CSV table of C-alpha atoms and ligand atoms in Angstrom, one decimal:
chain,number,residue,atom,x,y,z
A,485,MET,CA,0.0,0.0,0.0
A,486,LEU,CA,1.3,3.5,-0.9
A,487,LEU,CA,0.7,6.5,1.3
A,488,ALA,CA,0.6,9.9,-0.5
A,489,VAL,CA,1.0,13.0,1.6
A,490,THR,CA,-0.5,16.4,0.7
A,491,LEU,CA,-0.2,18.9,3.6
A,492,ASN,CA,-2.1,21.7,1.9
A,493,PRO,CA,-4.8,20.2,-0.5
A,494,SER,CA,-7.1,22.3,-2.6
A,495,VAL,CA,-10.2,22.4,-4.6
A,496,ASP,CA,-8.7,23.0,-8.1
A,497,ILE,CA,-11.1,25.0,-10.2
A,498,SER,CA,-10.5,25.4,-13.9
A,499,TYR,CA,-12.4,27.8,-16.1
A,500,ARG,CA,-12.0,27.7,-19.9
A,501,LEU,CA,-12.7,31.1,-21.5
A,502,ASP,CA,-12.3,32.2,-25.2
A,503,ASP,CA,-10.6,35.3,-23.9
A,504,LEU,CA,-10.0,36.8,-20.5
A,505,LYS,CA,-11.5,40.3,-20.2
A,506,LEU,CA,-9.9,42.4,-17.4
A,507,ASP,CA,-12.1,44.8,-15.4
A,508,ASP,CA,-15.1,43.1,-16.9
A,509,VAL,CA,-17.5,40.1,-16.4
A,510,ASN,CA,-16.2,36.8,-17.7
A,511,ARG,CA,-18.7,33.9,-17.9
A,512,ALA,CA,-17.3,30.4,-17.8
A,513,ALA,CA,-19.3,27.9,-19.8
A,514,GLU,CA,-16.8,25.1,-19.0
A,515,VAL,CA,-15.9,24.5,-15.3
A,516,ARG,CA,-14.0,21.6,-13.9
A,517,LYS,CA,-13.4,21.0,-10.1
A,518,THR,CA,-10.9,18.4,-8.9
A,519,ALA,CA,-9.2,17.5,-5.7
A,520,GLY,CA,-5.9,19.2,-6.0
A,521,GLY,CA,-2.4,19.5,-4.5
A,522,LYS,CA,0.6,17.7,-5.8
A,523,GLY,CA,0.3,14.7,-3.5
A,524,LEU,CA,-3.3,14.1,-4.6
A,525,ASN,CA,-2.1,14.2,-8.2
A,526,VAL,CA,0.4,11.5,-7.2
A,527,ALA,CA,-2.3,9.5,-5.5
A,528,ARG,CA,-4.8,9.8,-8.4
A,529,VAL,CA,-2.2,8.7,-11.0
A,530,ALA,CA,-1.0,5.8,-8.8
A,531,HIS,CA,-4.6,4.8,-8.3
A,532,LEU,CA,-5.3,4.9,-12.1
A,533,LEU,CA,-2.1,2.8,-12.7
A,534,GLY,CA,-3.6,0.1,-10.4
A,535,ALA,CA,-1.7,0.8,-7.1
A,536,ASP,CA,-3.4,0.5,-3.8
A,537,VAL,CA,-3.0,4.0,-2.4
A,538,ILE,CA,-4.2,6.0,0.6
A,539,SER,CA,-4.0,9.9,0.7
A,540,THR,CA,-3.3,11.8,3.9
A,541,GLY,CA,-2.6,15.4,4.9
A,542,VAL,CA,-4.6,18.1,6.8
A,543,LEU,CA,-8.1,19.1,5.8
A,544,GLY,CA,-10.9,21.2,7.2
A,545,GLY,CA,-14.2,23.1,6.6
A,546,SER,CA,-16.7,22.6,3.9
A,547,LEU,CA,-14.1,22.7,1.2
A,548,GLY,CA,-12.3,19.9,3.0
A,549,ASP,CA,-15.5,17.9,3.0
A,550,TYR,CA,-15.9,18.6,-0.7
A,551,ILE,CA,-12.3,17.4,-1.4
A,552,GLU,CA,-13.1,14.1,0.4
A,553,ARG,CA,-16.3,13.7,-1.6
A,554,LEU,CA,-14.4,14.2,-4.9
A,555,LEU,CA,-11.9,11.5,-3.8
A,556,ASP,CA,-14.8,9.2,-2.8
A,557,GLN,CA,-16.3,9.7,-6.3
A,558,ASP,CA,-13.0,8.6,-7.8
A,559,GLY,CA,-12.8,5.6,-5.5
A,560,MET,CA,-9.7,6.9,-3.8
A,561,LYS,CA,-9.0,6.1,-0.2
A,562,HIS,CA,-8.1,8.9,2.3
A,563,GLN,CA,-7.3,9.4,6.0
A,564,PHE,CA,-6.8,13.1,6.5
A,565,LEU,CA,-6.4,14.8,9.8
A,566,HIS,CA,-9.3,17.1,10.2
A,567,THR,CA,-8.9,20.7,11.5
A,568,ASN,CA,-11.4,23.6,12.0
A,569,GLN,CA,-9.6,25.6,9.3
A,570,GLU,CA,-11.1,25.9,5.8
A,571,ALA,CA,-9.1,24.2,3.0
A,572,ARG,CA,-8.3,26.4,-0.1
A,573,ASN,CA,-9.4,26.9,-3.6
A,574,CYS,CA,-6.9,27.2,-6.5
A,575,ILE,CA,-8.2,28.7,-9.7
A,576,ALA,CA,-6.8,28.2,-13.2
A,577,ILE,CA,-8.2,30.2,-16.1
A,578,LEU,CA,-7.4,28.7,-19.5
A,579,HIS,CA,-7.7,31.3,-22.2
A,580,GLU,CA,-6.1,32.0,-25.5
A,581,GLN,CA,-3.5,29.2,-25.1
A,582,LYS,CA,-2.5,30.7,-21.8
A,583,GLN,CA,-3.1,29.6,-18.2
A,584,THR,CA,-3.6,32.3,-15.6
A,585,GLU,CA,-3.7,31.0,-12.0
A,586,ILE,CA,-5.0,32.4,-8.7
A,587,LEU,CA,-3.7,30.3,-5.8
A,588,GLU,CA,-5.0,30.8,-2.3
A,589,SER,CA,-2.3,30.1,0.3
A,590,GLY,CA,-4.5,27.9,2.5
A,591,PRO,CA,-5.1,27.7,6.2
A,592,HIS,CA,-2.7,28.8,8.9
A,593,LEU,CA,-2.2,26.0,11.3
A,594,THR,CA,-0.6,25.8,14.7
A,595,LYS,CA,2.3,23.8,16.4
A,596,ALA,CA,-0.4,21.8,18.1
A,597,ASP,CA,-1.9,20.9,14.7
A,598,GLN,CA,1.5,19.8,13.5
A,599,ASP,CA,2.0,17.6,16.6
A,600,ARG,CA,-1.4,16.1,16.0
A,601,PHE,CA,-0.6,15.5,12.4
A,602,LEU,CA,2.7,13.7,13.2
A,603,TYR,CA,0.9,11.5,15.6
A,604,HIS,CA,-1.8,10.8,12.9
A,605,PHE,CA,0.9,10.1,10.3
A,606,ARG,CA,2.6,7.6,12.6
A,607,SER,CA,-0.7,5.8,13.2
A,608,LEU,CA,-1.2,5.3,9.4
A,609,LEU,CA,2.1,3.4,8.7
A,610,GLN,CA,0.9,-0.1,9.4
A,611,GLY,CA,0.9,-2.0,6.1
A,612,ILE,CA,2.5,0.9,4.1
A,613,SER,CA,5.4,0.0,1.8
A,614,VAL,CA,6.2,3.3,0.1
A,615,ILE,CA,5.4,6.9,1.1
A,616,THR,CA,5.3,10.0,-1.2
A,617,ILE,CA,5.5,13.5,0.2
A,618,SER,CA,4.8,16.3,-2.3
A,619,GLY,CA,4.6,20.0,-2.5
A,620,SER,CA,4.9,22.8,0.0
A,621,ILE,CA,4.3,22.8,3.7
A,622,VAL,CA,1.0,24.2,5.0
A,623,SER,CA,1.4,27.6,6.7
A,624,GLY,CA,2.2,27.3,10.4
A,625,PHE,CA,4.1,24.0,10.2
A,626,ALA,CA,7.9,24.1,10.6
A,627,THR,CA,10.2,23.6,7.6
A,628,ARG,CA,11.6,20.5,9.3
A,629,VAL,CA,8.2,18.7,9.5
A,630,TYR,CA,9.1,16.7,6.4
A,631,SER,CA,12.3,15.6,8.1
A,632,GLN,CA,10.3,14.6,11.1
A,633,MET,CA,8.0,12.5,9.0
A,634,ILE,CA,10.9,10.9,7.2
A,635,GLU,CA,12.5,10.1,10.5
A,636,ILE,CA,9.3,8.3,11.6
A,637,ALA,CA,9.1,6.4,8.2
A,638,ASN,CA,12.8,5.5,8.4
A,639,GLU,CA,12.3,4.0,11.9
A,640,LYS,CA,9.8,1.6,10.2
A,641,GLN,CA,12.1,1.2,7.2
A,642,ILE,CA,9.5,2.6,4.8
A,643,PRO,CA,11.2,4.4,1.9
A,644,VAL,CA,10.1,8.0,1.3
A,645,LEU,CA,9.9,9.7,-2.1
A,646,LEU,CA,10.2,13.5,-1.5
A,647,ASP,CA,9.1,15.9,-4.2
A,648,THR,CA,9.4,19.4,-2.9
A,649,SER,CA,11.6,22.4,-3.7
A,650,GLY,CA,13.5,25.5,-2.4
A,651,GLU,CA,14.2,25.8,1.3
A,652,THR,CA,12.0,22.9,2.2
A,653,LEU,CA,14.1,20.5,0.0
A,654,LYS,CA,17.3,22.0,1.2
A,655,ALA,CA,16.3,21.6,4.9
A,656,SER,CA,15.3,17.9,4.2
A,657,LEU,CA,18.6,17.2,2.6
A,658,GLN,CA,20.6,18.8,5.4
A,659,ASN,CA,19.2,16.6,8.1
A,660,LYS,CA,21.5,13.6,7.3
A,661,ARG,CA,19.8,11.6,10.1
A,662,ALA,CA,16.5,11.4,8.2
A,663,LEU,CA,17.1,11.3,4.5
A,664,PRO,CA,14.5,10.5,1.8
A,665,TYR,CA,15.0,7.4,-0.3
A,666,LEU,CA,14.4,9.3,-3.5
A,667,ILE,CA,14.1,12.9,-4.6
A,668,LYS,CA,12.8,14.1,-8.0
A,669,PRO,CA,13.7,17.7,-8.7
A,670,ASN,CA,13.2,19.0,-12.2
A,671,ALA,CA,16.1,20.6,-14.0
A,672,SER,CA,15.4,24.1,-12.8
A,673,GLU,CA,14.9,23.0,-9.2
A,674,LEU,CA,18.3,21.2,-9.5
A,675,ARG,CA,19.9,24.4,-10.8
A,676,GLN,CA,18.3,26.4,-7.9
A,677,LEU,CA,19.5,23.8,-5.4
A,678,LEU,CA,23.1,23.8,-6.6
A,679,ASN,CA,23.0,27.5,-7.5
A,680,ARG,CA,24.6,26.9,-10.9
A,681,SER,CA,23.7,25.9,-14.5
A,682,ILE,CA,24.5,22.4,-15.7
A,683,ALA,CA,25.7,21.7,-19.3
A,684,ILE,CA,24.1,19.0,-21.4
A,685,ASN,CA,27.1,16.6,-21.3
A,686,PRO,CA,26.8,13.4,-19.1
A,687,SER,CA,30.0,14.2,-17.1
A,688,GLU,CA,28.5,17.5,-15.8
A,689,TRP,CA,25.3,15.7,-14.9
A,690,GLN,CA,27.2,12.9,-13.0
A,691,GLU,CA,29.2,15.6,-11.1
A,692,ALA,CA,26.0,17.5,-10.3
A,693,LEU,CA,24.2,14.3,-9.0
A,694,SER,CA,27.3,13.4,-7.0
A,695,HIS,CA,27.2,16.7,-5.1
A,696,PRO,CA,27.7,16.3,-1.3
A,697,ILE,CA,24.2,17.8,-0.8
A,698,PHE,CA,22.8,14.5,-2.2
A,699,SER,CA,25.2,12.2,-0.3
A,700,ASP,CA,23.4,9.2,1.3
A,701,VAL,CA,20.2,9.8,-0.8
A,702,PRO,CA,20.0,6.5,-2.7
A,703,TRP,CA,17.9,7.8,-5.7
A,704,VAL,CA,18.1,11.2,-7.3
A,705,VAL,CA,15.9,11.5,-10.4
A,706,VAL,CA,16.1,14.8,-12.3
A,707,SER,CA,13.2,15.1,-14.7
A,708,LYS,CA,13.8,17.3,-17.8
A,709,GLY,CA,10.3,17.6,-19.3
A,710,ALA,CA,10.2,16.4,-23.0
A,711,ASP,CA,13.9,15.6,-22.7
A,712,GLY,CA,13.3,12.7,-20.2
A,713,ALA,CA,15.6,12.4,-17.2
A,714,PHE,CA,19.0,12.0,-15.8
A,715,ALA,CA,19.3,9.8,-12.6
A,716,ARG,CA,21.6,8.3,-10.1
A,717,HIS,CA,20.9,5.2,-8.0
A,718,GLN,CA,23.7,4.7,-5.5
A,719,HIS,CA,26.8,4.8,-7.7
A,720,ASN,CA,25.0,4.1,-11.0
A,721,PHE,CA,24.1,6.9,-13.4
A,722,TYR,CA,21.4,6.7,-16.0
A,723,ARG,CA,20.2,8.8,-18.9
A,724,VAL,CA,16.6,8.3,-19.8
A,725,LYS,CA,15.2,9.1,-23.3
A,726,ILE,CA,11.5,9.2,-23.9
A,727,PRO,CA,9.5,9.1,-27.2
A,728,LYS,CA,8.2,12.3,-28.8
A,729,ILE,CA,4.6,12.8,-28.0
A,730,GLN,CA,1.8,15.3,-28.7
A,731,ALA,CA,1.9,17.1,-25.3
A,732,VAL,CA,-1.5,18.6,-24.4
A,733,ASN,CA,-1.0,19.7,-20.8
A,734,PRO,CA,2.3,18.9,-19.0
A,735,VAL,CA,1.2,20.4,-15.7
A,736,GLY,CA,1.4,17.6,-13.1
A,737,SER,CA,3.8,15.5,-15.1
A,738,GLY,CA,6.3,15.6,-12.2
A,739,ASP,CA,3.6,14.3,-9.9
A,740,ALA,CA,2.7,11.5,-12.3
A,741,THR,CA,6.4,10.6,-12.5
A,742,VAL,CA,6.5,10.3,-8.7
A,743,ALA,CA,3.4,8.0,-8.9
A,744,GLY,CA,5.1,5.8,-11.4
A,745,LEU,CA,8.4,5.7,-9.5
A,746,ALA,CA,6.5,4.8,-6.2
A,747,LYS,CA,4.6,2.0,-7.9
A,748,ALA,CA,7.7,0.5,-9.4
A,749,ILE,CA,9.6,0.7,-6.1
A,750,GLU,CA,6.7,-1.0,-4.3
A,751,MET,CA,6.9,-3.7,-7.0
A,752,ASN,CA,10.7,-4.1,-6.4
A,753,LEU,CA,11.5,-3.4,-10.0
A,754,ASN,CA,15.1,-3.0,-11.1
A,755,ASP,CA,16.6,0.4,-11.9
A,756,GLU,CA,15.6,0.3,-15.5
A,757,GLY,CA,12.0,-0.7,-14.5
A,758,VAL,CA,11.8,2.1,-11.9
A,759,LEU,CA,12.9,4.7,-14.4
A,760,LYS,CA,10.6,3.4,-17.2
A,761,TYR,CA,7.6,3.5,-14.9
A,762,GLY,CA,8.4,7.1,-13.8
A,763,MET,CA,8.9,8.4,-17.3
A,764,ALA,CA,5.9,6.6,-18.8
A,765,ALA,CA,3.6,7.9,-16.1
A,766,GLY,CA,4.9,11.5,-16.6
A,767,LEU,CA,4.5,11.5,-20.4
A,768,LEU,CA,1.0,9.9,-20.2
A,769,ASN,CA,0.0,12.8,-17.9
A,770,ALA,CA,1.4,15.3,-20.5
A,771,MET,CA,-0.9,13.8,-23.1
A,772,GLU,CA,-4.0,14.6,-21.2
A,773,ALA,CA,-5.9,17.9,-20.7
A,774,GLN,CA,-6.6,17.1,-17.0
A,775,THR,CA,-3.8,17.7,-14.5
A,776,GLY,CA,-2.7,14.6,-12.6
A,777,TYR,CA,-4.5,12.1,-14.9
A,778,VAL,CA,-3.3,9.3,-17.1
A,779,ASP,CA,-4.9,6.8,-19.5
A,780,ALA,CA,-3.6,3.6,-18.0
A,781,SER,CA,-4.4,1.5,-21.1
A,782,LYS,CA,-1.5,3.3,-22.9
A,783,PHE,CA,1.0,2.6,-20.2
A,784,ASP,CA,2.6,-0.6,-21.4
A,785,HIS,CA,3.1,0.8,-25.0
A,786,TYR,CA,4.8,4.0,-23.8
A,787,ALA,CA,6.8,2.3,-21.1
A,788,SER,CA,8.3,0.0,-23.8
A,789,LEU,CA,9.4,3.1,-25.8
A,790,VAL,CA,11.4,4.6,-22.9
A,791,GLU,CA,15.1,4.0,-23.2
A,792,VAL,CA,17.3,3.7,-20.1
A,793,GLN,CA,21.0,4.1,-20.8
A,794,LYS,CA,23.5,3.3,-18.1
A,795,GLU,CA,26.3,5.9,-18.3
B,1090,LIG,P1,7.8,18.8,-13.3
B,1090,LIG,O1,6.3,18.7,-13.6
B,1090,LIG,O2,8.1,18.4,-11.9
B,1090,LIG,O3,8.4,20.1,-13.7
B,1090,LIG,P2,8.8,17.6,-15.7
B,1090,LIG,O4,8.3,18.7,-16.5
B,1090,LIG,O5,10.3,17.4,-15.8
B,1090,LIG,O6,8.5,17.6,-14.2
B,1090,LIG,O7,8.1,16.2,-16.2
B,1090,LIG,C1,8.2,15.0,-15.6
B,1090,LIG,C2,8.3,13.9,-16.6
B,1090,LIG,O8,7.0,13.9,-17.4
B,1090,LIG,C3,9.4,14.0,-17.7
B,1090,LIG,O9,10.6,13.5,-17.2
B,1090,LIG,C4,8.7,13.3,-18.9
B,1090,LIG,O10,8.8,11.9,-18.7
B,1090,LIG,C5,7.3,13.7,-18.8
B,1090,LIG,N1,7.0,14.9,-19.5
B,1090,LIG,C6,6.8,16.2,-19.1
B,1090,LIG,N2,6.6,17.0,-20.1
B,1090,LIG,C7,6.6,16.3,-21.2
B,1090,LIG,C8,6.5,16.6,-22.6
B,1090,LIG,N3,6.2,17.9,-23.1
B,1090,LIG,N4,6.6,15.6,-23.5
B,1090,LIG,C9,6.8,14.3,-23.1
B,1090,LIG,N5,7.0,14.0,-21.8
B,1090,LIG,C10,6.9,15.0,-20.9
């Protein structure tokens, strides 16, 4: 069973408009509402790929109830910690080939909520084989909360796949006592982390992935959008090439990749299998209009087209 963590879930509302008129009324004929947040994208894709997955995080208010109802409709299991703080809406307006987003920051929680969440998280780990932690931390929780969760998971020898960025990722990598099993920065997150650009040649990539900041992190998978990925597992380096596809909406492809990686790790696949699963899930998401969604019937075909080269 996978456990997918989203600390700050949202109701994602998407409006499609022919054009966006500023300082005027815009009427949306096409509206879509989904349970959002990066970890819920991971959970949905893993669920669509046939994994047994349970979602957790912190939820409250009528929007929290609505998110749980949306998950129920999709047949997705969940065990959120409930608070008295309203969850958030995130709005995406699709207009003239553009996407304009308005993102609420979400509830502000307390140290007591954080302690309750860590207790709740620990109580869910029975029978869990892989954990994914995605996205930013809810306001009011400490930057080190992911490290604390990883420490609890490591005590129970459950691997954690961590997909976050900026200071949160840096803080998690600095705590060498509680390291994730896998991280999946994209190329720009890697540049930000190392504070430098990386040339296309494999030796620069190998050097970047051998940086001391990653020491003792078994898997580092750097996704590069339509260019596939570069990865390190222990001392082995891989370049992953993916087939050219007609991309419709690549938003959420990183989350789909994490879902594929998690499922493959749960299945104990070898390195090549892990990378193929991750890449195939990511590119299937890019082929769909809906964020965090894949057509599982295409999975085997596209996974077979992913090339994993050991460097
Ligand atoms: P993130 O969403 O975290 O920025 P990426 O954009 O690197 O992550 O996408 C993750 C993976 O999804 C890529 O490694 C690739 O497999 C797939 N993917 C993303 N965008 C495309 C695209 N335009 N064409 C094909 N595959 C894509």
